[in-house]
mmCIF file of C-alpha atoms in Angstrom:
data_model
loop_
_atom_site.group_PDB
_atom_site.id
_atom_site.type_symbol
_atom_site.label_atom_id
_atom_site.label_comp_id
_atom_site.label_asym_id
_atom_site.label_seq_id
_atom_site.Cartn_x
_atom_site.Cartn_y
_atom_site.Cartn_z
ATOM 1 C CA MET A 1 -14.717 -8.619 2.489
ATOM 2 C CA ILE A 2 -16.123 -6.420 -0.296
ATOM 3 C CA ASP A 3 -18.083 -4.291 2.161
ATOM 4 C CA GLN A 4 -14.843 -3.659 4.095
ATOM 5 C CA PHE A 5 -12.886 -2.121 1.177
ATOM 6 C CA PRO A 6 -13.758 1.519 1.994
ATOM 7 C CA ASP A 7 -12.693 0.955 5.614
ATOM 8 C CA LEU A 8 -9.490 -0.789 4.525
ATOM 9 C CA LEU A 9 -8.595 2.141 2.273
ATOM 10 C CA THR A 10 -9.186 4.510 5.181
ATOM 11 C CA GLN A 11 -6.973 2.392 7.452
ATOM 12 C CA ILE A 12 -4.173 2.342 4.884
ATOM 13 C CA SER A 13 -4.287 6.073 4.181
ATOM 14 C CA ALA A 14 -4.394 6.909 7.898
ATOM 15 C CA ALA A 15 -1.609 4.516 8.912
ATOM 16 C CA GLU A 16 1.617 6.032 10.164
ATOM 17 C CA SER A 17 4.622 5.058 8.043
ATOM 18 C CA GLU A 18 6.141 2.972 10.844
ATOM 19 C CA ARG A 19 3.084 0.759 11.060
ATOM 20 C CA SER A 20 1.917 0.856 7.446
ATOM 21 C CA ALA A 21 4.110 -2.020 6.222
ATOM 22 C CA ALA A 22 2.821 -4.429 8.876
ATOM 23 C CA LEU A 23 -0.776 -3.323 8.310
ATOM 24 C CA CYS A 24 -0.526 -3.725 4.534
ATOM 25 C CA SER A 25 1.112 -7.129 4.890
ATOM 26 C CA ARG A 26 -1.707 -8.342 7.127
ATOM 27 C CA LEU A 27 -4.436 -6.854 4.927
ATOM 28 C CA ALA A 28 -2.856 -8.224 1.749
ATOM 29 C CA ASP A 29 -2.836 -11.715 3.267
ATOM 30 C CA THR A 30 -6.543 -11.378 4.045
ATOM 31 C CA PHE A 31 -7.162 -9.990 0.550
ATOM 32 C CA GLU A 32 -5.328 -12.943 -1.007
ATOM 33 C CA ASP A 33 -7.270 -15.441 1.118
ATOM 34 C CA ASP A 34 -10.527 -13.800 0.080
ATOM 35 C CA LEU A 35 -9.575 -13.990 -3.608
ATOM 36 C CA LEU A 36 -9.209 -17.755 -3.230
ATOM 37 C CA GLU A 37 -12.896 -17.928 -2.295
ATOM 38 C CA HIS A 38 -13.933 -16.744 -5.775
ATOM 39 C CA ASP A 39 -13.861 -18.506 -9.134
ATOM 40 C CA GLY A 40 -12.839 -15.363 -10.993
ATOM 41 C CA PHE A 41 -11.304 -12.079 -9.941
ATOM 42 C CA PRO A 42 -14.227 -9.962 -8.674
ATOM 43 C CA ASP A 43 -14.515 -6.429 -10.028
ATOM 44 C CA ALA A 44 -14.806 -5.016 -6.506
ATOM 45 C CA HIS A 45 -11.448 -6.582 -5.617
ATOM 46 C CA LEU A 46 -9.902 -5.225 -8.794
ATOM 47 C CA ASN A 47 -11.248 -1.732 -8.113
ATOM 48 C CA PHE A 48 -9.821 -1.850 -4.576
ATOM 49 C CA PHE A 49 -6.454 -2.976 -5.963
ATOM 50 C CA LEU A 50 -6.492 -0.279 -8.659
ATOM 51 C CA ALA A 51 -7.214 2.371 -6.030
ATOM 52 C CA LEU A 52 -4.102 1.260 -4.146
ATOM 53 C CA LEU A 53 -2.020 1.558 -7.317
ATOM 54 C CA SER A 54 -3.532 4.819 -8.542
ATOM 55 C CA LYS A 55 -4.004 7.146 -5.589
ATOM 56 C CA LYS A 56 -1.071 8.790 -3.876
ATOM 57 C CA GLN A 57 -2.541 8.505 -0.386
ATOM 58 C CA TYR A 58 -2.300 4.711 -0.787
ATOM 59 C CA TYR A 59 0.672 3.980 -3.057
ATOM 60 C CA ASP A 60 2.948 6.198 -0.984
ATOM 61 C CA LYS A 61 2.376 3.966 2.033
ATOM 62 C CA PRO A 62 5.075 1.422 2.847
ATOM 63 C CA GLY A 63 3.831 -2.112 2.318
ATOM 64 C CA VAL A 64 1.287 -1.524 -0.466
ATOM 65 C CA TRP A 65 3.509 -3.699 -2.656
ATOM 66 C CA ASN A 66 2.197 -6.708 -0.686
ATOM 67 C CA PHE A 67 -1.081 -6.398 -2.572
ATOM 68 C CA ILE A 68 0.766 -6.921 -5.864
ATOM 69 C CA LEU A 69 2.056 -10.217 -4.480
ATOM 70 C CA ALA A 70 -1.475 -11.173 -3.478
ATOM 71 C CA VAL A 71 -2.765 -10.479 -6.982
ATOM 72 C CA ASN A 72 0.246 -12.271 -8.476
ATOM 73 C CA ASN A 73 -0.796 -15.412 -6.623
ATOM 74 C CA SER A 74 -4.296 -15.118 -8.150
ATOM 75 C CA ARG A 75 -3.145 -14.118 -11.631
ATOM 76 C CA ASP A 76 -4.849 -17.074 -13.300
ATOM 77 C CA ALA A 77 -8.204 -15.621 -12.248
ATOM 78 C CA LEU A 78 -7.550 -12.312 -14.041
ATOM 79 C CA THR A 79 -9.215 -11.741 -17.387
ATOM 80 C CA SER A 80 -7.228 -10.068 -20.148
ATOM 81 C CA ALA A 81 -9.333 -6.913 -19.702
ATOM 82 C CA GLN A 82 -8.574 -6.850 -15.979
ATOM 83 C CA CYS A 83 -4.884 -7.355 -16.665
ATOM 84 C CA GLU A 84 -5.024 -4.472 -19.121
ATOM 85 C CA ARG A 85 -6.551 -2.225 -16.460
ATOM 86 C CA ILE A 86 -3.728 -3.139 -14.085
ATOM 87 C CA THR A 87 -1.028 -2.424 -16.649
ATOM 88 C CA THR A 88 -2.686 0.905 -17.467
ATOM 89 C CA ALA A 89 -2.538 1.809 -13.778
ATOM 90 C CA PHE A 90 1.163 0.913 -13.755
ATOM 91 C CA ILE A 91 1.864 3.146 -16.756
ATOM 92 C CA ASP A 92 -0.215 6.031 -15.405
ATOM 93 C CA ASN A 93 1.367 6.004 -11.935
ATOM 94 C CA PHE A 94 4.803 4.365 -12.058
ATOM 95 C CA ALA A 95 6.686 7.658 -12.452
ATOM 96 C CA ALA A 96 5.187 8.844 -9.143
ATOM 97 C CA TYR A 97 5.978 5.696 -7.132
ATOM 98 C CA GLN A 98 8.616 6.531 -4.524
ATOM 99 C CA ASP A 99 8.670 3.202 -2.687
ATOM 100 C CA LYS A 100 11.470 0.923 -3.908
ATOM 101 C CA ASP A 101 9.603 -2.257 -2.988
ATOM 102 C CA LEU A 102 6.555 -1.094 -4.927
ATOM 103 C CA CYS A 103 8.685 -0.263 -7.973
ATOM 104 C CA PHE A 104 10.286 -3.690 -7.881
ATOM 105 C CA ALA A 105 6.955 -5.475 -7.294
ATOM 106 C CA VAL A 106 5.428 -3.762 -10.341
ATOM 107 C CA CYS A 107 8.312 -4.760 -12.613
ATOM 108 C CA ASP A 108 8.388 -8.298 -11.240
ATOM 109 C CA PHE A 109 4.628 -8.655 -11.773
ATOM 110 C CA VAL A 110 4.954 -7.487 -15.378
ATOM 111 C CA ALA A 111 7.856 -9.851 -16.088
ATOM 112 C CA ARG A 112 6.120 -12.911 -14.656
ATOM 113 C CA ASN A 113 2.526 -12.371 -15.722
ATOM 114 C CA LEU A 114 2.382 -10.874 -19.193
ATOM 115 C CA GLU A 115 3.181 -12.516 -22.494
ATOM 116 C CA SER A 116 6.863 -11.943 -23.152
ATOM 117 C CA PHE A 117 6.460 -9.409 -25.973
ATOM 118 C CA LYS A 118 3.896 -7.404 -23.946
ATOM 119 C CA ALA A 119 6.049 -7.600 -20.841
ATOM 120 C CA SER A 120 9.103 -6.409 -22.740
ATOM 121 C CA ASP A 121 7.219 -3.471 -24.246
ATOM 122 C CA LEU A 122 5.723 -2.474 -20.903
ATOM 123 C CA LEU A 123 9.041 -2.767 -19.088
ATOM 124 C CA GLN A 124 10.639 -0.540 -21.721
ATOM 125 C CA GLN A 125 7.879 2.014 -21.076
ATOM 126 C CA LEU A 126 8.478 1.772 -17.337
ATOM 127 C CA LYS A 127 12.200 2.209 -17.940
ATOM 128 C CA ARG A 128 11.500 5.486 -19.729
ATOM 129 C CA LEU A 129 9.245 6.573 -16.859
ATOM 130 C CA GLU A 130 12.052 5.820 -14.405
ATOM 131 C CA LEU A 131 14.066 8.620 -15.993
ATOM 132 C CA GLN A 132 11.716 11.027 -14.209
ATOM 133 C CA LYS A 133 12.731 9.555 -10.845
ATOM 134 C CA ALA A 134 15.658 10.077 -8.528
ATOM 135 C CA ALA A 135 18.680 7.895 -9.274
ATOM 136 C CA ASP A 136 17.984 5.559 -6.337
ATOM 137 C CA LEU A 137 14.561 4.741 -7.805
ATOM 138 C CA ARG A 138 15.894 3.694 -11.197
ATOM 139 C CA GLY A 139 16.884 0.263 -12.426
ATOM 140 C CA TYR A 140 13.785 -1.670 -11.422
ATOM 141 C CA ALA A 141 12.600 -1.955 -15.025
ATOM 142 C CA ASP A 142 16.011 -3.416 -15.894
ATOM 143 C CA GLU A 143 15.531 -5.936 -13.076
ATOM 144 C CA GLY A 144 12.134 -6.747 -14.575
ATOM 145 C CA LEU A 145 13.751 -7.267 -17.979
ATOM 146 C CA TYR A 146 16.284 -9.613 -16.370
ATOM 147 C CA ILE A 147 13.484 -11.588 -14.700
ATOM 148 C CA LEU A 148 11.632 -11.715 -18.012
ATOM 149 C CA GLY A 149 14.732 -13.157 -19.680
ATOM 150 C CA GLN A 150 14.941 -15.822 -16.991
ATOM 151 C CA GLU A 151 11.240 -16.624 -17.391
ATOM 152 C CA ILE A 152 11.716 -17.025 -21.152
ATOM 153 C CA LYS A 153 14.671 -19.384 -20.597
ATOM 154 C CA ARG A 154 12.708 -21.401 -18.069
ATOM 155 C CA ALA A 155 9.725 -21.704 -20.431
ATOM 156 C CA ALA A 156 12.042 -22.869 -23.228
ATOM 157 C CA ARG A 157 13.583 -25.520 -20.953
ATOM 158 C CA ASN A 158 10.138 -26.706 -19.885
ATOM 159 C CA ALA A 159 9.002 -26.898 -23.510
ATOM 160 C CA THR A 160 11.869 -29.231 -24.401
ATOM 161 C CA ASN A 161 11.276 -31.545 -21.412
#
């Protein structure tokens, strides 16, 4: 799949909005399946994912959020350095994200995949970045903080069982 990444990026950037969501969903499923074939999280896959999160011609496309779900399902394969690169991409680009599903997917990913104190700090940063957005694109960081609270409660329950 690695040799297909440039072509996949071209397909995503060229896709019309009406068909972008279906295309991204299909490609994200293939991406997720390919990740399962590797012991770790290959750098080429991470670079492809970071391009989707960091370049307007990709993150403005409906359906790109599906790739966050694909990475979420392979989160155990991520190294701490790779996770740091992802969170940096979120911080650098979140204010520009105009897709509600992408905004929610970012905050959900943070809440479920980072240590609670790191997740809380990052979600607070994202909340401040949301202030630069239109009113209908705000509140996703608060949803992430709610999810984080639920994750903390669940972990506490599991620790006592």
